[in-house]
Amino acid sequence: MVNAMSKVYFLPIEKIDRFNEFIKFCGIIENIIKENDIVAIKVHFGEKDNRGHVKPLYVKSVVRLLKERAAKPFLTDANTIYLGARADAISHIEVAYQHGFTYDVVGCPVIIADGVRGNSYIEVAVDLKHFRKVKIAREIYYSDAIVAITHFKGHEITGFGGAIKNIGMGCAARAGKYEMHNSVLPQVDINRCTACGMCIKWCPASAIHFKEINSKKVAYIDDKKCIGCGECILSCSKFRAITIPWNENVKVCQEKIVEYAYGAVRNKPAMYINFLTFITKYCDCYRTKETPALEDIGVLVSKDIVAIDKASVEIVNKKAGKDLFREFWPNIDWSVQLKYAEELQLGEGKYEMIEYS
């Protein structure tokens, strides 16, 4: 169990040029990483054309410090279930390279954790409320330690996407992602729908087709085929005709993500780095170049996945002068993931903030 007052370290954005020294100051790498450890650096490379992902420059600093410990780091993520540029390992790596995550820049290889087609995983026993076993991407499972580098932002299912989301959803093989999403069913507002067809184009399950309702041609989602991936919501951002209703199913989805995070880091040392920069309404799976909602704030580091996400959301909301994520997604209670993660003893909601000076 994590100590009741976990430490969360904070680097203000005006000192971002001292990021390397800041990571050393936190002292976590020295505490959890041993010589010859194979370390999975869990990042999100950003969907094609996305600008919000963490930049390779900062990842490079973490790689360098891990190598100073004689560890063997690699950058990783798992394939997506939606139709995009990261649905298979070949395309996924190409996007990573396009965004600057090449060996000559960051100093270590990119290895997609669940294989070429996303079907390489190890089942990990968790025996929790929703899952007896979770499907963790194989290369993450076989790593000795995890360093999660997360771009903190809004999210259309969890309210905000932080370290818990990065680890829970991001360390799952494609079959695991289906398991987490399958309780979430989006709905079409026929008054907003323009029948543009973008949702049909991007639906990976072919679950959407046109239907005439009240003498109007609109998109219709077949609940029996829908996998709950949320891709239709992203494709309809212009008209906002597709939403996920806040109900028990969305709460369940958040809890499922937490259970996957539990399985991913079980009996494995981990370090979490949250970048409170380029904070947007949508996650980094969003393809277009979204405008950030407020100024960059800084970087947080902790060994406690709950504490760092709670500190992140509190700092962002304080900076915004409001609950920014509730404003983004009025019907989503983002606290569900924090409360359930604390219930599972993944971490503690109480924390001590230590600012780097």
mmCIF file of N, CA, C and O in Angstrom, residues 150-206:
data_model
loop_
_atom_site.group_PDB
_atom_site.id
_atom_site.type_symbol
_atom_site.label_atom_id
_atom_site.label_comp_id
_atom_site.label_asym_id
_atom_site.label_seq_id
_atom_site.Cartn_x
_atom_site.Cartn_y
_atom_site.Cartn_z
ATOM 1 N N THR A 150 2.779 11.108 -19.585
ATOM 2 C CA THR A 150 1.390 11.358 -19.961
ATOM 3 C C THR A 150 1.130 12.819 -20.280
ATOM 4 O O THR A 150 1.538 13.707 -19.525
ATOM 5 N N HIS A 151 0.450 13.056 -21.389
ATOM 6 C CA HIS A 151 -0.080 14.387 -21.676
ATOM 7 C C HIS A 151 -1.453 14.481 -21.029
ATOM 8 O O HIS A 151 -2.385 13.776 -21.402
ATOM 9 N N PHE A 152 -1.593 15.348 -20.040
ATOM 10 C CA PHE A 152 -2.830 15.487 -19.279
ATOM 11 C C PHE A 152 -3.799 16.376 -20.061
ATOM 12 O O PHE A 152 -3.469 17.508 -20.422
ATOM 13 N N LYS A 153 -5.025 15.870 -20.293
ATOM 14 C CA LYS A 153 -5.984 16.582 -21.145
ATOM 15 C C LYS A 153 -7.390 16.084 -20.855
ATOM 16 O O LYS A 153 -7.594 15.214 -20.006
ATOM 17 N N GLY A 154 -8.382 16.603 -21.555
ATOM 18 C CA GLY A 154 -9.741 16.129 -21.411
ATOM 19 C C GLY A 154 -9.931 14.808 -22.116
ATOM 20 O O GLY A 154 -9.116 14.386 -22.939
ATOM 21 N N HIS A 155 -11.050 14.153 -21.793
ATOM 22 C CA HIS A 155 -11.350 12.885 -22.456
ATOM 23 C C HIS A 155 -12.858 12.653 -22.464
ATOM 24 O O HIS A 155 -13.548 12.930 -21.478
ATOM 25 N N GLU A 156 -13.359 12.139 -23.586
ATOM 26 C CA GLU A 156 -14.794 12.026 -23.820
ATOM 27 C C GLU A 156 -15.477 10.901 -23.057
ATOM 28 O O GLU A 156 -16.705 10.800 -23.077
ATOM 29 N N ILE A 157 -14.725 10.058 -22.350
ATOM 30 C CA ILE A 157 -15.322 9.004 -21.526
ATOM 31 C C ILE A 157 -14.970 9.169 -20.055
ATOM 32 O O ILE A 157 -15.802 8.951 -19.177
ATOM 33 N N THR A 158 -13.754 9.587 -19.780
ATOM 34 C CA THR A 158 -13.286 9.690 -18.396
ATOM 35 C C THR A 158 -13.240 11.124 -17.865
ATOM 36 O O THR A 158 -12.841 11.339 -16.734
ATOM 37 N N GLY A 159 -13.651 12.093 -18.668
ATOM 38 C CA GLY A 159 -13.606 13.491 -18.241
ATOM 39 C C GLY A 159 -12.237 14.090 -18.444
ATOM 40 O O GLY A 159 -12.080 15.088 -19.135
ATOM 41 N N PHE A 160 -11.240 13.488 -17.826
ATOM 42 C CA PHE A 160 -9.853 13.851 -18.112
ATOM 43 C C PHE A 160 -9.055 12.578 -18.355
ATOM 44 O O PHE A 160 -9.396 11.495 -17.858
ATOM 45 N N GLY A 161 -7.998 12.698 -19.109
ATOM 46 C CA GLY A 161 -7.099 11.576 -19.354
ATOM 47 C C GLY A 161 -5.754 11.859 -18.730
ATOM 48 O O GLY A 161 -5.041 12.766 -19.146
ATOM 49 N N GLY A 162 -5.417 11.097 -17.695
ATOM 50 C CA GLY A 162 -4.140 11.262 -17.019
ATOM 51 C C GLY A 162 -3.354 9.975 -17.007
ATOM 52 O O GLY A 162 -3.443 9.151 -17.923
ATOM 53 N N ALA A 163 -2.595 9.767 -15.937
ATOM 54 C CA ALA A 163 -1.754 8.573 -15.826
ATOM 55 C C ALA A 163 -2.584 7.298 -15.741
ATOM 56 O O ALA A 163 -2.217 6.273 -16.313
ATOM 57 N N ILE A 164 -3.709 7.356 -15.033
ATOM 58 C CA ILE A 164 -4.564 6.170 -14.915
ATOM 59 C C ILE A 164 -5.060 5.744 -16.289
ATOM 60 O O ILE A 164 -5.027 4.560 -16.653
ATOM 61 N N LYS A 165 -5.516 6.703 -17.076
ATOM 62 C CA LYS A 165 -6.000 6.395 -18.427
ATOM 63 C C LYS A 165 -4.851 5.909 -19.311
ATOM 64 O O LYS A 165 -5.002 4.956 -20.094
ATOM 65 N N ASN A 166 -3.699 6.551 -19.213
ATOM 66 C CA ASN A 166 -2.537 6.176 -20.015
ATOM 67 C C ASN A 166 -2.123 4.734 -19.744
ATOM 68 O O ASN A 166 -1.818 3.966 -20.662
ATOM 69 N N ILE A 167 -2.130 4.345 -18.471
ATOM 70 C CA ILE A 167 -1.739 2.992 -18.105
ATOM 71 C C ILE A 167 -2.881 1.999 -18.329
ATOM 72 O O ILE A 167 -2.696 0.925 -18.926
ATOM 73 N N GLY A 168 -4.081 2.334 -17.872
ATOM 74 C CA GLY A 168 -5.196 1.401 -17.947
ATOM 75 C C GLY A 168 -5.600 1.058 -19.366
ATOM 76 O O GLY A 168 -5.637 -0.122 -19.750
ATOM 77 N N MET A 169 -5.912 2.068 -20.156
ATOM 78 C CA MET A 169 -6.297 1.822 -21.540
ATOM 79 C C MET A 169 -5.070 1.582 -22.410
ATOM 80 O O MET A 169 -5.072 0.728 -23.301
ATOM 81 N N GLY A 170 -4.013 2.320 -22.146
ATOM 82 C CA GLY A 170 -2.847 2.283 -23.016
ATOM 83 C C GLY A 170 -2.007 1.027 -22.928
ATOM 84 O O GLY A 170 -1.295 0.694 -23.877
ATOM 85 N N CYS A 171 -2.079 0.313 -21.813
ATOM 86 C CA CYS A 171 -1.297 -0.924 -21.668
ATOM 87 C C CYS A 171 -2.101 -2.159 -22.030
ATOM 88 O O CYS A 171 -1.606 -3.280 -21.932
ATOM 89 N N ALA A 172 -3.342 -1.965 -22.451
ATOM 90 C CA ALA A 172 -4.191 -3.094 -22.826
ATOM 91 C C ALA A 172 -4.003 -3.435 -24.298
ATOM 92 O O ALA A 172 -3.881 -2.547 -25.148
ATOM 93 N N ALA A 173 -3.983 -4.729 -24.603
ATOM 94 C CA ALA A 173 -4.028 -5.160 -25.992
ATOM 95 C C ALA A 173 -5.402 -4.803 -26.562
ATOM 96 O O ALA A 173 -6.318 -4.424 -25.828
ATOM 97 N N ARG A 174 -5.557 -4.943 -27.864
ATOM 98 C CA ARG A 174 -6.810 -4.532 -28.499
ATOM 99 C C ARG A 174 -8.017 -5.257 -27.897
ATOM 100 O O ARG A 174 -9.074 -4.648 -27.691
ATOM 101 N N ALA A 175 -7.877 -6.542 -27.614
ATOM 102 C CA ALA A 175 -8.987 -7.287 -27.009
ATOM 103 C C ALA A 175 -9.370 -6.700 -25.658
ATOM 104 O O ALA A 175 -10.545 -6.676 -25.285
ATOM 105 N N GLY A 176 -8.385 -6.210 -24.918
ATOM 106 C CA GLY A 176 -8.659 -5.565 -23.639
ATOM 107 C C GLY A 176 -9.368 -4.241 -23.812
ATOM 108 O O GLY A 176 -10.251 -3.882 -23.014
ATOM 109 N N LYS A 177 -8.992 -3.507 -24.833
ATOM 110 C CA LYS A 177 -9.675 -2.232 -25.113
ATOM 111 C C LYS A 177 -11.147 -2.466 -25.431
ATOM 112 O O LYS A 177 -12.015 -1.702 -25.009
ATOM 113 N N TYR A 178 -11.433 -3.522 -26.183
ATOM 114 C CA TYR A 178 -12.831 -3.871 -26.448
ATOM 115 C C TYR A 178 -13.564 -4.159 -25.137
ATOM 116 O O TYR A 178 -14.703 -3.727 -24.940
ATOM 117 N N GLU A 179 -12.921 -4.879 -24.242
ATOM 118 C CA GLU A 179 -13.559 -5.231 -22.972
ATOM 119 C C GLU A 179 -13.905 -3.989 -22.157
ATOM 120 O O GLU A 179 -14.932 -3.941 -21.481
ATOM 121 N N MET A 180 -13.060 -2.990 -22.209
ATOM 122 C CA MET A 180 -13.313 -1.771 -21.433
ATOM 123 C C MET A 180 -14.383 -0.896 -22.070
ATOM 124 O O MET A 180 -15.178 -0.249 -21.380
ATOM 125 N N HIS A 181 -14.431 -0.871 -23.402
ATOM 126 C CA HIS A 181 -15.359 0.019 -24.106
ATOM 127 C C HIS A 181 -16.748 -0.568 -24.300
ATOM 128 O O HIS A 181 -17.692 0.172 -24.594
ATOM 129 N N ASN A 182 -16.894 -1.883 -24.168
ATOM 130 C CA ASN A 182 -18.123 -2.506 -24.666
ATOM 131 C C ASN A 182 -19.386 -2.160 -23.886
ATOM 132 O O ASN A 182 -20.488 -2.494 -24.321
ATOM 133 N N SER A 183 -19.248 -1.491 -22.750
ATOM 134 C CA SER A 183 -20.445 -1.093 -22.001
ATOM 135 C C SER A 183 -20.906 0.318 -22.351
ATOM 136 O O SER A 183 -21.943 0.774 -21.868
ATOM 137 N N VAL A 184 -20.140 1.007 -23.199
ATOM 138 C CA VAL A 184 -20.428 2.410 -23.513
ATOM 139 C C VAL A 184 -21.034 2.514 -24.909
ATOM 140 O O VAL A 184 -20.407 2.144 -25.895
ATOM 141 N N LEU A 185 -22.260 3.007 -25.001
ATOM 142 C CA LEU A 185 -22.941 3.107 -26.284
ATOM 143 C C LEU A 185 -23.311 4.562 -26.583
ATOM 144 O O LEU A 185 -24.113 5.157 -25.868
ATOM 145 N N PRO A 186 -22.735 5.149 -27.623
ATOM 146 C CA PRO A 186 -23.048 6.532 -27.987
ATOM 147 C C PRO A 186 -24.445 6.661 -28.592
ATOM 148 O O PRO A 186 -25.024 5.679 -29.063
ATOM 149 N N GLN A 187 -24.972 7.863 -28.576
ATOM 150 C CA GLN A 187 -26.299 8.140 -29.120
ATOM 151 C C GLN A 187 -26.232 9.313 -30.092
ATOM 152 O O GLN A 187 -25.394 10.206 -29.955
ATOM 153 N N VAL A 188 -27.131 9.313 -31.080
ATOM 154 C CA VAL A 188 -27.186 10.367 -32.096
ATOM 155 C C VAL A 188 -28.321 11.328 -31.778
ATOM 156 O O VAL A 188 -29.463 10.908 -31.552
ATOM 157 N N ASP A 189 -28.012 12.626 -31.759
ATOM 158 C CA ASP A 189 -29.021 13.676 -31.637
ATOM 159 C C ASP A 189 -29.498 13.989 -33.051
ATOM 160 O O ASP A 189 -28.784 14.634 -33.827
ATOM 161 N N ILE A 190 -30.691 13.534 -33.408
ATOM 162 C CA ILE A 190 -31.150 13.684 -34.790
ATOM 163 C C ILE A 190 -31.354 15.145 -35.181
ATOM 164 O O ILE A 190 -31.352 15.485 -36.362
ATOM 165 N N ASN A 191 -31.529 16.017 -34.197
ATOM 166 C CA ASN A 191 -31.693 17.440 -34.508
ATOM 167 C C ASN A 191 -30.380 18.088 -34.942
ATOM 168 O O ASN A 191 -30.378 19.085 -35.660
ATOM 169 N N ARG A 192 -29.254 17.515 -34.494
ATOM 170 C CA ARG A 192 -27.948 18.053 -34.861
ATOM 171 C C ARG A 192 -27.340 17.341 -36.071
ATOM 172 O O ARG A 192 -26.492 17.895 -36.753
ATOM 173 N N CYS A 193 -27.731 16.109 -36.304
ATOM 174 C CA CYS A 193 -27.119 15.309 -37.365
ATOM 175 C C CYS A 193 -27.394 15.916 -38.739
ATOM 176 O O CYS A 193 -28.532 16.248 -39.076
ATOM 177 N N THR A 194 -26.346 16.024 -39.561
ATOM 178 C CA THR A 194 -26.456 16.570 -40.918
ATOM 179 C C THR A 194 -26.278 15.493 -41.985
ATOM 180 O O THR A 194 -26.230 15.811 -43.176
ATOM 181 N N ALA A 195 -26.127 14.252 -41.553
ATOM 182 C CA ALA A 195 -25.932 13.133 -42.479
ATOM 183 C C ALA A 195 -24.695 13.340 -43.346
ATOM 184 O O ALA A 195 -24.682 13.004 -44.529
ATOM 185 N N CYS A 196 -23.636 13.869 -42.740
ATOM 186 C CA CYS A 196 -22.398 14.106 -43.491
ATOM 187 C C CYS A 196 -21.647 12.812 -43.778
ATOM 188 O O CYS A 196 -20.837 12.745 -44.699
ATOM 189 N N GLY A 197 -21.878 11.776 -42.959
ATOM 190 C CA GLY A 197 -21.277 10.480 -43.201
ATOM 191 C C GLY A 197 -19.909 10.262 -42.586
ATOM 192 O O GLY A 197 -19.327 9.178 -42.737
ATOM 193 N N MET A 198 -19.369 11.244 -41.866
ATOM 194 C CA MET A 198 -18.032 11.085 -41.293
ATOM 195 C C MET A 198 -18.005 9.976 -40.245
ATOM 196 O O MET A 198 -17.031 9.215 -40.154
ATOM 197 N N CYS A 199 -19.055 9.851 -39.463
ATOM 198 C CA CYS A 199 -19.091 8.801 -38.440
ATOM 199 C C CYS A 199 -19.106 7.414 -39.082
ATOM 200 O O CYS A 199 -18.487 6.473 -38.575
ATOM 201 N N ILE A 200 -19.800 7.301 -40.211
ATOM 202 C CA ILE A 200 -19.841 6.024 -40.927
ATOM 203 C C ILE A 200 -18.450 5.675 -41.456
ATOM 204 O O ILE A 200 -17.990 4.538 -41.368
ATOM 205 N N LYS A 201 -17.759 6.682 -41.966
ATOM 206 C CA LYS A 201 -16.424 6.479 -42.529
ATOM 207 C C LYS A 201 -15.442 5.959 -41.495
ATOM 208 O O LYS A 201 -14.627 5.082 -41.778
ATOM 209 N N TRP A 202 -15.518 6.480 -40.265
ATOM 210 C CA TRP A 202 -14.504 6.174 -39.264
ATOM 211 C C TRP A 202 -14.896 5.079 -38.284
ATOM 212 O O TRP A 202 -14.092 4.674 -37.453
ATOM 213 N N CYS A 203 -16.124 4.557 -38.361
ATOM 214 C CA CYS A 203 -16.538 3.499 -37.430
ATOM 215 C C CYS A 203 -15.826 2.194 -37.767
ATOM 216 O O CYS A 203 -16.004 1.646 -38.862
ATOM 217 N N PRO A 204 -15.019 1.641 -36.831
ATOM 218 C CA PRO A 204 -14.268 0.415 -37.114
ATOM 219 C C PRO A 204 -15.131 -0.841 -37.099
ATOM 220 O O PRO A 204 -14.699 -1.896 -37.565
ATOM 221 N N ALA A 205 -16.358 -0.743 -36.564
ATOM 222 C CA ALA A 205 -17.216 -1.915 -36.426
ATOM 223 C C ALA A 205 -18.334 -1.945 -37.454
ATOM 224 O O ALA A 205 -19.182 -2.843 -37.416
ATOM 225 N N SER A 206 -18.350 -0.969 -38.366
ATOM 226 C CA SER A 206 -19.434 -0.853 -39.360
ATOM 227 C C SER A 206 -20.796 -0.866 -38.669
ATOM 228 O O SER A 206 -21.759 -1.496 -39.136
#
